[in-house]
PDB file of C-alpha atoms in Angstrom:
ATOM      1  CA  MET A   1      -0.177   0.003   0.019  1.00 36.00           C
ATOM      2  CA  GLY A   2       2.860   1.872   0.707  1.00 37.00           C
ATOM      3  CA  LYS A   3       4.317   1.787  -2.716  1.00 37.00           C
ATOM      4  CA  LEU A   4       0.953   2.862  -3.922  1.00 34.00           C
ATOM      5  CA  GLN A   5       0.364   5.829  -1.362  1.00 35.00           C
ATOM      6  CA  SER A   6       4.321   7.481  -3.148  1.00 33.00           C
ATOM      7  CA  LYS A   7       3.005   7.167  -7.303  1.00 35.00           C
ATOM      8  CA  PHE A   8      -0.025   9.239  -5.898  1.00 34.00           C
ATOM      9  CA  SER A   9       0.042  12.199  -8.657  1.00 37.00           C
ATOM     10  CA  ILE A  10      -1.706  15.071  -8.081  1.00 36.00           C
ATOM     11  CA  HIS A  11      -2.126  18.464  -9.842  1.00 37.00           C
ATOM     12  CA  THR A  12      -4.443  20.919 -10.630  1.00 37.00           C
ATOM     13  CA  THR A  13      -5.720  21.738 -14.300  1.00 39.00           C
ATOM     14  CA  LYS A  14      -8.651  24.103 -15.596  1.00 41.00           C
ATOM     15  CA  TYR A  15     -10.966  22.062 -16.698  1.00 43.00           C
ATOM     16  CA  ARG A  16     -13.979  23.342 -19.025  1.00 43.00           C
ATOM     17  CA  ALA A  17     -16.782  22.638 -20.673  1.00 41.00           C
ATOM     18  CA  ASP A  18     -14.837  22.854 -23.791  1.00 42.00           C
ATOM     19  CA  GLY A  19     -12.915  19.683 -22.484  1.00 43.00           C
ATOM     20  CA  SER A  20      -9.513  22.136 -22.767  1.00 46.00           C
ATOM     21  CA  MET A  21      -7.442  22.198 -19.902  1.00 49.00           C
ATOM     22  CA  GLY A  22      -5.180  24.608 -18.319  1.00 47.00           C
ATOM     23  CA  GLU A  23      -2.643  24.324 -15.902  1.00 47.00           C
ATOM     24  CA  VAL A  24      -2.804  26.101 -12.823  1.00 44.00           C
ATOM     25  CA  GLY A  25      -0.560  25.164 -10.094  1.00 47.00           C
ATOM     26  CA  PRO A  26      -0.194  22.593  -8.329  1.00 50.00           C
ATOM     27  CA  ALA A  27      -2.379  21.282  -5.339  1.00 51.00           C
ATOM     28  CA  GLN A  28      -3.501  20.388  -2.088  1.00 56.00           C
ATOM     29  CA  ALA A  29      -3.384  16.989  -1.221  1.00 58.00           C
ATOM     30  CA  ALA A  30      -6.448  15.633   0.333  1.00 58.00           C
ATOM     31  CA  PRO A  31      -5.535  14.322   4.066  1.00 60.00           C
ATOM     32  CA  GLN A  32      -5.779  10.575   3.448  1.00 61.00           C
ATOM     33  CA  HIS A  33      -6.525   8.067   6.536  1.00 60.00           C
ATOM     34  CA  SER A  34      -5.537   3.490   6.834  1.00 61.00           C
ATOM     35  CA  PRO A  35      -7.732   1.980   4.488  1.00 63.00           C
ATOM     36  CA  ALA A  36     -10.891   0.707   5.778  1.00 64.00           C
ATOM     37  CA  HIS A  37     -11.076  -2.212   4.197  1.00 66.00           C
ATOM     38  CA  SER A  38      -8.920  -5.033   2.364  1.00 59.00           C
ATOM     39  CA  ASP A  39      -9.948  -5.060  -0.677  1.00 63.00           C
ATOM     40  CA  ALA A  40     -12.046  -3.398  -3.763  1.00 67.00           C
ATOM     41  CA  VAL A  41     -14.477  -0.819  -1.981  1.00 73.00           C
ATOM     42  CA  THR A  42     -17.210  -0.232  -4.783  1.00 72.00           C
ATOM     43  CA  ALA A  43     -19.686   2.137  -3.560  1.00 75.00           C
ATOM     44  CA  VAL A  44     -20.053   5.401  -0.930  1.00 75.00           C
ATOM     45  CA  ALA A  45     -22.569   7.355   0.421  1.00 75.00           C
ATOM     46  CA  ALA A  46     -22.460  10.449   3.072  1.00 72.00           C
ATOM     47  CA  LEU A  47     -24.487   9.799   6.531  1.00 70.00           C
ATOM     48  CA  ASN A  48     -23.877  13.758   7.618  1.00 68.00           C
ATOM     49  CA  PRO A  49     -20.427  15.653   7.868  1.00 66.00           C
ATOM     50  CA  ASP A  50     -18.291  13.363  10.222  1.00 69.00           C
ATOM     51  CA  LEU A  51     -20.120   9.462   9.411  1.00 71.00           C
ATOM     52  CA  CYS A  52     -19.846   7.911   5.249  1.00 74.00           C
ATOM     53  CA  VAL A  53     -20.626   4.822   4.644  1.00 74.00           C
ATOM     54  CA  SER A  54     -18.760   2.775   2.354  1.00 74.00           C
ATOM     55  CA  GLY A  55     -18.816  -1.128   1.200  1.00 71.00           C
ATOM     56  CA  ALA A  56     -15.944  -3.787   0.507  1.00 62.00           C
ATOM     57  CA  ARG A  57     -15.209  -7.014  -0.017  1.00 56.00           C
ATOM     58  CA  ASP A  58     -13.630  -8.737   3.147  1.00 44.00           C
ATOM     59  CA  LYS A  59     -12.926  -7.577   6.931  1.00 30.00           C
ATOM     60  CA  VAL A  60     -12.143  -4.213   8.452  1.00 33.00           C
ATOM     61  CA  SER A  61      -9.205  -2.556   8.569  1.00 26.00           C
ATOM     62  CA  TRP A  62      -8.958   0.826   9.566  1.00 31.00           C
ATOM     63  CA  ARG A  63      -6.235   2.239  11.835  1.00 31.00           C
ATOM     64  CA  SER A  64      -6.286   6.167  11.545  1.00 36.00           C
ATOM     65  CA  GLY A  65     -10.250   7.877  12.011  1.00 51.00           C
ATOM     66  CA  ALA A  66     -12.661   5.006  13.581  1.00 64.00           C
ATOM     67  CA  VAL A  67     -14.544   2.684  11.811  1.00 71.00           C
ATOM     68  CA  LEU A  68     -17.711   2.526  14.199  1.00 71.00           C
ATOM     69  CA  GLN A  69     -20.015   0.268  12.312  1.00 76.00           C
ATOM     70  CA  ARG A  70     -20.138  -3.025  10.243  1.00 79.00           C
ATOM     71  CA  PHE A  71     -23.136  -4.150   8.546  1.00 82.00           C
ATOM     72  CA  THR A  72     -23.127  -7.924   7.918  1.00 85.00           C
ATOM     73  CA  GLY A  73     -25.962  -9.791   6.002  1.00 87.00           C
ATOM     74  CA  HIS A  74     -25.349  -9.992   2.220  1.00 90.00           C
ATOM     75  CA  GLN A  75     -24.045 -13.303   0.092  1.00 89.00           C
ATOM     76  CA  ARG A  76     -22.181 -11.740  -2.380  1.00 89.00           C
ATOM     77  CA  GLU A  77     -20.550  -8.399  -3.772  1.00 89.00           C
ATOM     78  CA  VAL A  78     -22.758  -4.991  -2.498  1.00 90.00           C
ATOM     79  CA  THR A  79     -22.952  -2.985  -5.312  1.00 92.00           C
ATOM     80  CA  LYS A  80     -24.328   0.084  -3.607  1.00 92.00           C
ATOM     81  CA  VAL A  81     -25.180   2.260  -0.646  1.00 92.00           C
ATOM     82  CA  THR A  82     -26.983   5.141   0.033  1.00 92.00           C
ATOM     83  CA  SER A  83     -29.035   6.850   3.119  1.00 88.00           C
ATOM     84  CA  ALA A  84     -31.436   9.476   4.028  1.00 85.00           C
ATOM     85  CA  PRO A  85     -30.160  12.636   5.338  1.00 79.00           C
ATOM     86  CA  GLY A  86     -31.180  12.971   9.021  1.00 78.00           C
ATOM     87  CA  SER A  87     -31.690   9.249   9.044  1.00 82.00           C
ATOM     88  CA  SER A  88     -30.625   6.551  10.966  1.00 85.00           C
ATOM     89  CA  ARG A  89     -31.081   4.026   8.089  1.00 89.00           C
ATOM     90  CA  VAL A  90     -28.323   2.762   5.848  1.00 91.00           C
ATOM     91  CA  PHE A  91     -29.482   0.774   3.276  1.00 94.00           C
ATOM     92  CA  SER A  92     -27.616  -1.700   0.507  1.00 93.00           C
ATOM     93  CA  ALA A  93     -27.598  -3.240  -2.971  1.00 94.00           C
ATOM     94  CA  SER A  94     -25.781  -6.474  -4.077  1.00 93.00           C
ATOM     95  CA  ARG A  95     -25.536  -9.126  -6.453  1.00 92.00           C
ATOM     96  CA  ASP A  96     -27.358 -11.432  -4.677  1.00 94.00           C
ATOM     97  CA  LYS A  97     -29.774  -9.772  -6.551  1.00 96.00           C
ATOM     98  CA  THR A  98     -31.774  -7.995  -3.067  1.00 96.00           C
ATOM     99  CA  ALA A  99     -31.204  -4.755  -0.851  1.00 96.00           C
ATOM    100  CA  MET A 100     -31.662  -4.634   2.054  1.00 95.00           C
ATOM    101  CA  MET A 101     -31.904  -1.802   5.534  1.00 94.00           C
ATOM    102  CA  TRP A 102     -29.788  -1.776   8.664  1.00 91.00           C
ATOM    103  CA  GLU A 103     -29.730   0.347  11.709  1.00 88.00           C
ATOM    104  CA  LEU A 104     -27.575   2.326  13.269  1.00 82.00           C
ATOM    105  CA  GLN A 105     -28.199   1.924  16.608  1.00 81.00           C
ATOM    106  CA  GLY A 106     -29.531  -1.718  16.152  1.00 75.00           C
ATOM    107  CA  THR A 107     -27.427  -4.921  15.756  1.00 77.00           C
ATOM    108  CA  PRO A 108     -25.393  -5.889  13.092  1.00 77.00           C
ATOM    109  CA  GLY A 109     -27.725  -7.846  11.538  1.00 87.00           C
ATOM    110  CA  PRO A 110     -30.480  -6.179   8.120  1.00 91.00           C
ATOM    111  CA  SER A 111     -32.987  -5.111  10.038  1.00 93.00           C
ATOM    112  CA  GLN A 112     -34.897  -5.243   6.407  1.00 94.00           C
ATOM    113  CA  CYS A 113     -34.648  -7.924   3.590  1.00 96.00           C
ATOM    114  CA  PHE A 114     -36.130  -6.454   0.078  1.00 97.00           C
ATOM    115  CA  ALA A 115     -36.097  -9.317  -2.556  1.00 96.00           C
ATOM    116  CA  ALA A 116     -37.767  -9.001  -6.146  1.00 95.00           C
ATOM    117  CA  HIS A 117     -35.695  -8.716  -8.328  1.00 97.00           C
ATOM    118  CA  ASP A 118     -33.602 -11.648 -10.617  1.00 96.00           C
ATOM    119  CA  LEU A 119     -30.849 -10.185 -11.161  1.00 97.00           C
ATOM    120  CA  VAL A 120     -28.275  -7.689  -9.710  1.00 96.00           C
ATOM    121  CA  VAL A 121     -29.174  -4.574  -7.469  1.00 97.00           C
ATOM    122  CA  THR A 122     -27.770  -1.654  -9.062  1.00 96.00           C
ATOM    123  CA  GLY A 123     -30.275   1.109  -8.223  1.00 96.00           C
ATOM    124  CA  LEU A 124     -30.590   1.994  -5.696  1.00 97.00           C
ATOM    125  CA  ALA A 125     -32.359   5.445  -3.462  1.00 97.00           C
ATOM    126  CA  ALA A 126     -34.244   6.146  -0.245  1.00 95.00           C
ATOM    127  CA  SER A 127     -36.397   9.083   0.333  1.00 95.00           C
ATOM    128  CA  PRO A 128     -36.236  12.631   2.776  1.00 92.00           C
ATOM    129  CA  ASP A 129     -37.729  10.823   5.424  1.00 91.00           C
ATOM    130  CA  ALA A 130     -36.714   7.029   4.515  1.00 93.00           C
ATOM    131  CA  SER A 131     -39.635   5.885   4.668  1.00 94.00           C
ATOM    132  CA  GLN A 132     -39.276   4.632   0.966  1.00 96.00           C
ATOM    133  CA  LEU A 133     -37.304   3.148  -1.464  1.00 97.00           C
ATOM    134  CA  CYS A 134     -36.851   2.438  -4.826  1.00 98.00           C
ATOM    135  CA  THR A 135     -35.020  -0.030  -6.321  1.00 98.00           C
ATOM    136  CA  GLY A 136     -33.441  -1.125 -10.232  1.00 97.00           C
ATOM    137  CA  SER A 137     -31.837  -4.388 -11.272  1.00 97.00           C
ATOM    138  CA  ARG A 138     -30.197  -5.331 -15.109  1.00 96.00           C
ATOM    139  CA  ASP A 139     -33.548  -7.712 -14.709  1.00 96.00           C
ATOM    140  CA  ASN A 140     -35.010  -4.226 -16.808  1.00 96.00           C
ATOM    141  CA  THR A 141     -37.228  -3.076 -13.516  1.00 97.00           C
ATOM    142  CA  VAL A 142     -37.758  -0.480 -11.048  1.00 98.00           C
ATOM    143  CA  CYS A 143     -38.898  -1.344  -8.091  1.00 98.00           C
ATOM    144  CA  LYS A 144     -40.547   0.195  -4.755  1.00 98.00           C
ATOM    145  CA  TRP A 145     -40.773  -0.260  -1.713  1.00 98.00           C
ATOM    146  CA  ASP A 146     -42.487   0.159   2.304  1.00 97.00           C
ATOM    147  CA  THR A 147     -39.542   0.071   4.716  1.00 96.00           C
ATOM    148  CA  GLU A 148     -41.308  -0.419   7.226  1.00 95.00           C
ATOM    149  CA  THR A 149     -43.460  -4.285   5.541  1.00 96.00           C
ATOM    150  CA  GLY A 150     -40.677  -4.408   2.931  1.00 96.00           C
ATOM    151  CA  GLN A 151     -43.348  -5.093   1.272  1.00 97.00           C
ATOM    152  CA  CYS A 152     -43.054  -4.063  -2.532  1.00 97.00           C
ATOM    153  CA  LEU A 153     -45.241  -1.476  -3.294  1.00 97.00           C
ATOM    154  CA  ARG A 154     -44.956  -1.684  -7.083  1.00 97.00           C
ATOM    155  CA  ARG A 155     -42.801  -2.826  -9.998  1.00 97.00           C
ATOM    156  CA  ALA A 156     -42.221  -1.904 -13.619  1.00 96.00           C
ATOM    157  CA  ILE A 157     -40.720  -3.386 -16.485  1.00 95.00           C
ATOM    158  CA  THR A 158     -38.667  -1.496 -19.340  1.00 94.00           C
ATOM    159  CA  PHE A 159     -37.043  -3.634 -22.556  1.00 91.00           C
ATOM    160  CA  ARG A 160     -33.998  -3.301 -22.585  1.00 92.00           C
ATOM    161  CA  ASN A 161     -34.012  -0.864 -19.107  1.00 94.00           C
ATOM    162  CA  LEU A 162     -30.834  -2.351 -17.097  1.00 96.00           C
ATOM    163  CA  VAL A 163     -30.471   0.445 -14.946  1.00 97.00           C
ATOM    164  CA  THR A 164     -26.803   1.768 -13.691  1.00 97.00           C
ATOM    165  CA  HIS A 165     -28.380   4.243 -11.769  1.00 97.00           C
ATOM    166  CA  LEU A 166     -30.875   5.555  -9.237  1.00 97.00           C
ATOM    167  CA  CYS A 167     -31.365   9.347  -7.501  1.00 96.00           C
ATOM    168  CA  TRP A 168     -34.578  10.630  -5.693  1.00 96.00           C
ATOM    169  CA  VAL A 169     -35.173  14.689  -6.392  1.00 95.00           C
ATOM    170  CA  PRO A 170     -35.331  16.361  -3.182  1.00 92.00           C
ATOM    171  CA  GLY A 171     -38.882  17.529  -2.049  1.00 89.00           C
ATOM    172  CA  GLU A 172     -40.243  15.250  -5.306  1.00 94.00           C
ATOM    173  CA  PRO A 173     -41.951  12.098  -5.644  1.00 95.00           C
ATOM    174  CA  TYR A 174     -39.110  11.443  -8.658  1.00 97.00           C
ATOM    175  CA  VAL A 175     -36.779   9.619  -8.829  1.00 97.00           C
ATOM    176  CA  ILE A 176     -33.493   9.812 -11.318  1.00 97.00           C
ATOM    177  CA  GLN A 177     -32.638   7.049 -13.460  1.00 98.00           C
ATOM    178  CA  SER A 178     -29.396   6.250 -15.354  1.00 97.00           C
ATOM    179  CA  SER A 179     -29.513   2.927 -18.082  1.00 97.00           C
ATOM    180  CA  GLU A 180     -27.208   1.183 -20.527  1.00 97.00           C
ATOM    181  CA  ASP A 181     -30.119   1.769 -22.980  1.00 96.00           C
ATOM    182  CA  LYS A 182     -27.611   5.308 -22.663  1.00 96.00           C
ATOM    183  CA  THR A 183     -30.967   6.687 -21.779  1.00 96.00           C
ATOM    184  CA  VAL A 184     -31.965   9.433 -18.563  1.00 96.00           C
ATOM    185  CA  ARG A 185     -35.326   8.555 -16.984  1.00 96.00           C
ATOM    186  CA  LEU A 186     -37.112  10.622 -14.441  1.00 96.00           C
ATOM    187  CA  TRP A 187     -39.986   8.030 -12.438  1.00 97.00           C
ATOM    188  CA  ASP A 188     -42.811   9.363 -10.693  1.00 97.00           C
ATOM    189  CA  LEU A 189     -43.111   7.352  -8.515  1.00 96.00           C
ATOM    190  CA  ARG A 190     -47.113   7.538  -6.965  1.00 95.00           C
ATOM    191  CA  GLN A 191     -47.910   5.575  -9.700  1.00 95.00           C
ATOM    192  CA  LEU A 192     -44.258   3.808 -10.744  1.00 97.00           C
ATOM    193  CA  GLU A 193     -44.949   5.774 -14.383  1.00 96.00           C
ATOM    194  CA  VAL A 194     -42.100   7.151 -16.114  1.00 96.00           C
ATOM    195  CA  ALA A 195     -42.271  10.710 -16.815  1.00 95.00           C
ATOM    196  CA  HIS A 196     -40.267  11.507 -18.964  1.00 95.00           C
ATOM    197  CA  SER A 197     -37.065   9.861 -21.100  1.00 95.00           C
ATOM    198  CA  PHE A 198     -34.443  12.399 -21.930  1.00 95.00           C
ATOM    199  CA  PRO A 199     -32.824  12.213 -25.490  1.00 94.00           C
ATOM    200  CA  ALA A 200     -30.705   8.970 -25.734  1.00 94.00           C
ATOM    201  CA  LYS A 201     -27.183   9.473 -25.605  1.00 96.00           C
ATOM    202  CA  GLN A 202     -24.040   7.680 -27.469  1.00 95.00           C
ATOM    203  CA  HIS A 203     -22.490   5.795 -24.531  1.00 97.00           C
ATOM    204  CA  ILE A 204     -24.761   4.015 -22.078  1.00 97.00           C
ATOM    205  CA  GLN A 205     -25.806   6.599 -18.526  1.00 97.00           C
ATOM    206  CA  THR A 206     -23.209   5.483 -16.072  1.00 96.00           C
ATOM    207  CA  CYS A 207     -24.633   7.113 -13.588  1.00 96.00           C
ATOM    208  CA  CYS A 208     -26.775  10.322 -12.186  1.00 96.00           C
ATOM    209  CA  ASP A 209     -27.187  12.681  -9.591  1.00 96.00           C
ATOM    210  CA  VAL A 210     -29.531  15.291  -8.671  1.00 95.00           C
ATOM    211  CA  SER A 211     -28.529  19.421  -7.230  1.00 92.00           C
ATOM    212  CA  PRO A 212     -29.189  19.867  -3.681  1.00 89.00           C
ATOM    213  CA  ASP A 213     -32.440  22.271  -5.426  1.00 89.00           C
ATOM    214  CA  GLY A 214     -33.930  19.387  -6.990  1.00 91.00           C
ATOM    215  CA  ARG A 215     -33.619  21.491  -9.980  1.00 91.00           C
ATOM    216  CA  LEU A 216     -30.668  19.662 -12.114  1.00 93.00           C
ATOM    217  CA  CYS A 217     -29.477  16.899 -13.287  1.00 95.00           C
ATOM    218  CA  LEU A 218     -26.040  15.010 -14.182  1.00 95.00           C
ATOM    219  CA  SER A 219     -25.724  12.318 -15.876  1.00 96.00           C
ATOM    220  CA  THR A 220     -22.431  10.259 -17.244  1.00 96.00           C
ATOM    221  CA  SER A 221     -21.319   8.596 -20.413  1.00 96.00           C
ATOM    222  CA  SER A 222     -19.558   5.526 -20.698  1.00 97.00           C
ATOM    223  CA  GLY A 223     -16.864   5.633 -23.646  1.00 95.00           C
ATOM    224  CA  THR A 224     -12.902   5.108 -25.013  1.00 94.00           C
ATOM    225  CA  ALA A 225      -9.454   7.471 -26.105  1.00 93.00           C
ATOM    226  CA  GLY A 226     -12.186  10.309 -25.660  1.00 90.00           C
ATOM    227  CA  GLU A 227     -14.543   9.703 -27.654  1.00 93.00           C
ATOM    228  CA  GLY A 228     -18.089  10.080 -25.054  1.00 94.00           C
ATOM    229  CA  CYS A 229     -16.347  10.070 -21.220  1.00 94.00           C
ATOM    230  CA  GLU A 230     -18.984  13.594 -21.673  1.00 94.00           C
ATOM    231  CA  ALA A 231     -20.819  14.124 -18.556  1.00 94.00           C
ATOM    232  CA  THR A 232     -24.833  16.189 -19.150  1.00 94.00           C
ATOM    233  CA  LEU A 233     -26.300  18.717 -17.282  1.00 93.00           C
ATOM    234  CA  TRP A 234     -30.294  18.480 -17.443  1.00 94.00           C
ATOM    235  CA  ASP A 235     -32.635  20.755 -16.858  1.00 93.00           C
ATOM    236  CA  LEU A 236     -35.632  18.879 -14.785  1.00 93.00           C
ATOM    237  CA  ARG A 237     -37.440  22.233 -14.884  1.00 88.00           C
ATOM    238  CA  GLN A 238     -40.346  22.751 -17.748  1.00 75.00           C
ATOM    239  CA  THR A 239     -38.690  22.393 -20.304  1.00 76.00           C
ATOM    240  CA  ARG A 240     -36.900  19.144 -18.882  1.00 83.00           C
ATOM    241  CA  SER A 241     -34.157  19.589 -21.472  1.00 85.00           C
ATOM    242  CA  HIS A 242     -30.112  19.437 -22.345  1.00 87.00           C
ATOM    243  CA  VAL A 243     -28.043  22.203 -20.820  1.00 89.00           C
ATOM    244  CA  CYS A 244     -24.345  21.547 -21.506  1.00 89.00           C
ATOM    245  CA  GLU A 245     -21.603  19.073 -21.304  1.00 91.00           C
ATOM    246  CA  TYR A 246     -18.057  18.951 -19.706  1.00 90.00           C
ATOM    247  CA  ARG A 247     -15.782  17.373 -21.418  1.00 90.00           C
ATOM    248  CA  GLY A 248     -12.179  16.393 -20.335  1.00 90.00           C
ATOM    249  CA  HIS A 249     -11.986  12.440 -19.173  1.00 93.00           C
ATOM    250  CA  PHE A 250     -10.536  10.195 -22.027  1.00 93.00           C
ATOM    251  CA  GLN A 251     -11.861   6.612 -20.484  1.00 94.00           C
ATOM    252  CA  THR A 252     -15.495   5.783 -19.000  1.00 95.00           C
ATOM    253  CA  THR A 253     -17.025   8.401 -16.902  1.00 95.00           C
ATOM    254  CA  THR A 254     -17.753   6.630 -14.534  1.00 93.00           C
ATOM    255  CA  SER A 255     -19.955   8.424 -11.676  1.00 92.00           C
ATOM    256  CA  GLY A 256     -20.016  12.297 -10.748  1.00 93.00           C
ATOM    257  CA  VAL A 257     -22.178  14.018  -8.262  1.00 92.00           C
ATOM    258  CA  PHE A 258     -22.892  17.785  -7.694  1.00 91.00           C
ATOM    259  CA  LEU A 259     -21.138  19.763  -5.032  1.00 86.00           C
ATOM    260  CA  PRO A 260     -22.254  22.060  -2.318  1.00 78.00           C
ATOM    261  CA  TRP A 261     -22.690  25.183  -4.141  1.00 69.00           C
ATOM    262  CA  GLY A 262     -22.298  28.315  -1.629  1.00 65.00           C
ATOM    263  CA  PRO A 263     -22.850  31.682  -2.341  1.00 64.00           C
ATOM    264  CA  VAL A 264     -22.216  30.405  -6.829  1.00 61.00           C
ATOM    265  CA  LEU A 265     -25.128  30.401  -8.904  1.00 64.00           C
ATOM    266  CA  THR A 266     -23.500  28.303 -11.049  1.00 69.00           C
ATOM    267  CA  PRO A 267     -23.362  24.586 -10.290  1.00 73.00           C
ATOM    268  CA  SER A 268     -19.973  22.721  -9.224  1.00 83.00           C
ATOM    269  CA  ILE A 269     -19.690  18.932 -10.233  1.00 89.00           C
ATOM    270  CA  ALA A 270     -17.037  16.488  -9.539  1.00 91.00           C
ATOM    271  CA  THR A 271     -16.528  13.544 -11.892  1.00 92.00           C
ATOM    272  CA  ALA A 272     -14.796   9.967 -11.542  1.00 92.00           C
ATOM    273  CA  SER A 273     -13.200   8.462 -14.391  1.00 92.00           C
ATOM    274  CA  LEU A 274     -11.411   4.748 -15.580  1.00 93.00           C
ATOM    275  CA  ASP A 275      -8.413   7.266 -17.219  1.00 91.00           C
ATOM    276  CA  SER A 276      -7.582   7.671 -13.047  1.00 89.00           C
ATOM    277  CA  THR A 277      -8.886  10.731 -12.855  1.00 90.00           C
ATOM    278  CA  VAL A 278     -11.460  12.890  -9.922  1.00 89.00           C
ATOM    279  CA  LYS A 279     -12.797  16.020 -11.842  1.00 89.00           C
ATOM    280  CA  GLU A 280     -14.074  19.268 -10.243  1.00 84.00           C
ATOM    281  CA  MET A 281     -15.251  21.855 -12.427  1.00 59.00           C
ATOM    282  CA  GLY A 282     -12.398  24.003 -12.112  1.00 43.00           C
ATOM    283  CA  ASN A 283      -9.817  20.970 -11.561  1.00 39.00           C
ATOM    284  CA  ASP A 284      -8.397  18.370 -12.091  1.00 41.00           C
ATOM    285  CA  PHE A 285      -6.702  15.867  -9.479  1.00 40.00           C
ATOM    286  CA  SER A 286      -4.889  12.620 -10.129  1.00 40.00           C
ATOM    287  CA  PHE A 287      -5.626   9.959  -8.706  1.00 39.00           C
ATOM    288  CA  PRO A 288      -4.519   5.825  -9.142  1.00 39.00           C
ATOM    289  CA  PHE A 289      -7.108   3.673  -8.753  1.00 38.00           C
ATOM    290  CA  GLY A 290      -7.941  -0.476  -7.810  1.00 34.00           C
ATOM    291  CA  GLY A 291     -10.428  -2.460  -9.344  1.00 32.00           C
ATOM    292  CA  LEU A 292     -14.311  -2.711  -8.000  1.00 30.00           C
ATOM    293  CA  SER A 293     -16.238  -4.836  -6.256  1.00 31.00           C
ATOM    294  CA  LYS A 294     -17.569  -5.359  -1.832  1.00 30.00           C
ATOM    295  CA  LEU A 295     -19.413  -7.470   0.037  1.00 36.00           C
ATOM    296  CA  HIS A 296     -19.573  -5.801   3.366  1.00 41.00           C
ATOM    297  CA  VAL A 297     -21.232  -2.828   4.804  1.00 43.00           C
ATOM    298  CA  VAL A 298     -18.881  -0.304   6.496  1.00 42.00           C
ATOM    299  CA  LEU A 299     -19.579   2.776   8.599  1.00 43.00           C
ATOM    300  CA  HIS A 300     -16.440   5.053   9.717  1.00 41.00           C
ATOM    301  CA  SER A 301     -16.351   8.770  11.187  1.00 41.00           C
ATOM    302  CA  THR A 302     -14.667  11.408   8.561  1.00 41.00           C
TER     303      THR A 302
END
């Protein structure tokens, strides 16, 4: 591990929407802790500014910082983790075709298991009050769940809709979903129907996120050699239109998130790619990454 860390190259580059870049100087290295997992990690979600939850294949190996709790129950790798802001509930999805709910103040075992999919669960979104859960899978289905009873309230099948990610729209009964069919969909969860499908992109949509104010959506694309690999900003208001694209990655952009805006009126985003870089709207930080997969869900302090 020490040899890998010694090869970290951290620099700052101007990252523009047209894909051009300009060097602006060295970036300050982020603080690093000893690993919480001894194998690959595939998902992480923030619970609050001081806590996050992550998933990994093997046991905890955390020495700097504090691992608060470890949840074990899935039979195969965990694919997603999420939570509702201010809630004591954590949710996970897995290749074992299930999603699970865990109580931060409860036992290490799951408090609820959600089983209705025929293939790996690849999408997971919790309502703001954690009373409902939405899951998606490579089996072309999206499910809506009651987290108290574990009951599947609705199940929708869409041809060729291999779900890659789900994200709840703040303050609304809607969920954004990205798919391997190159489409981003807006689901109305009241009847679990597609309220809107954005124009299909040229490549698989790997991830999606919604801005804190619920007005914008971000999706990321697969690609290679700079073809594709973009992040796309969509308007979720009445026009529901394409806003702009951010380019600069040279391999599949695996994920993208909105960053806190502060007093700035324009959205700030960060994207991660298989080209070993993480890009912020104004910066480019290069980190070497390894492979991805996991089995346990681990809660630790940041």
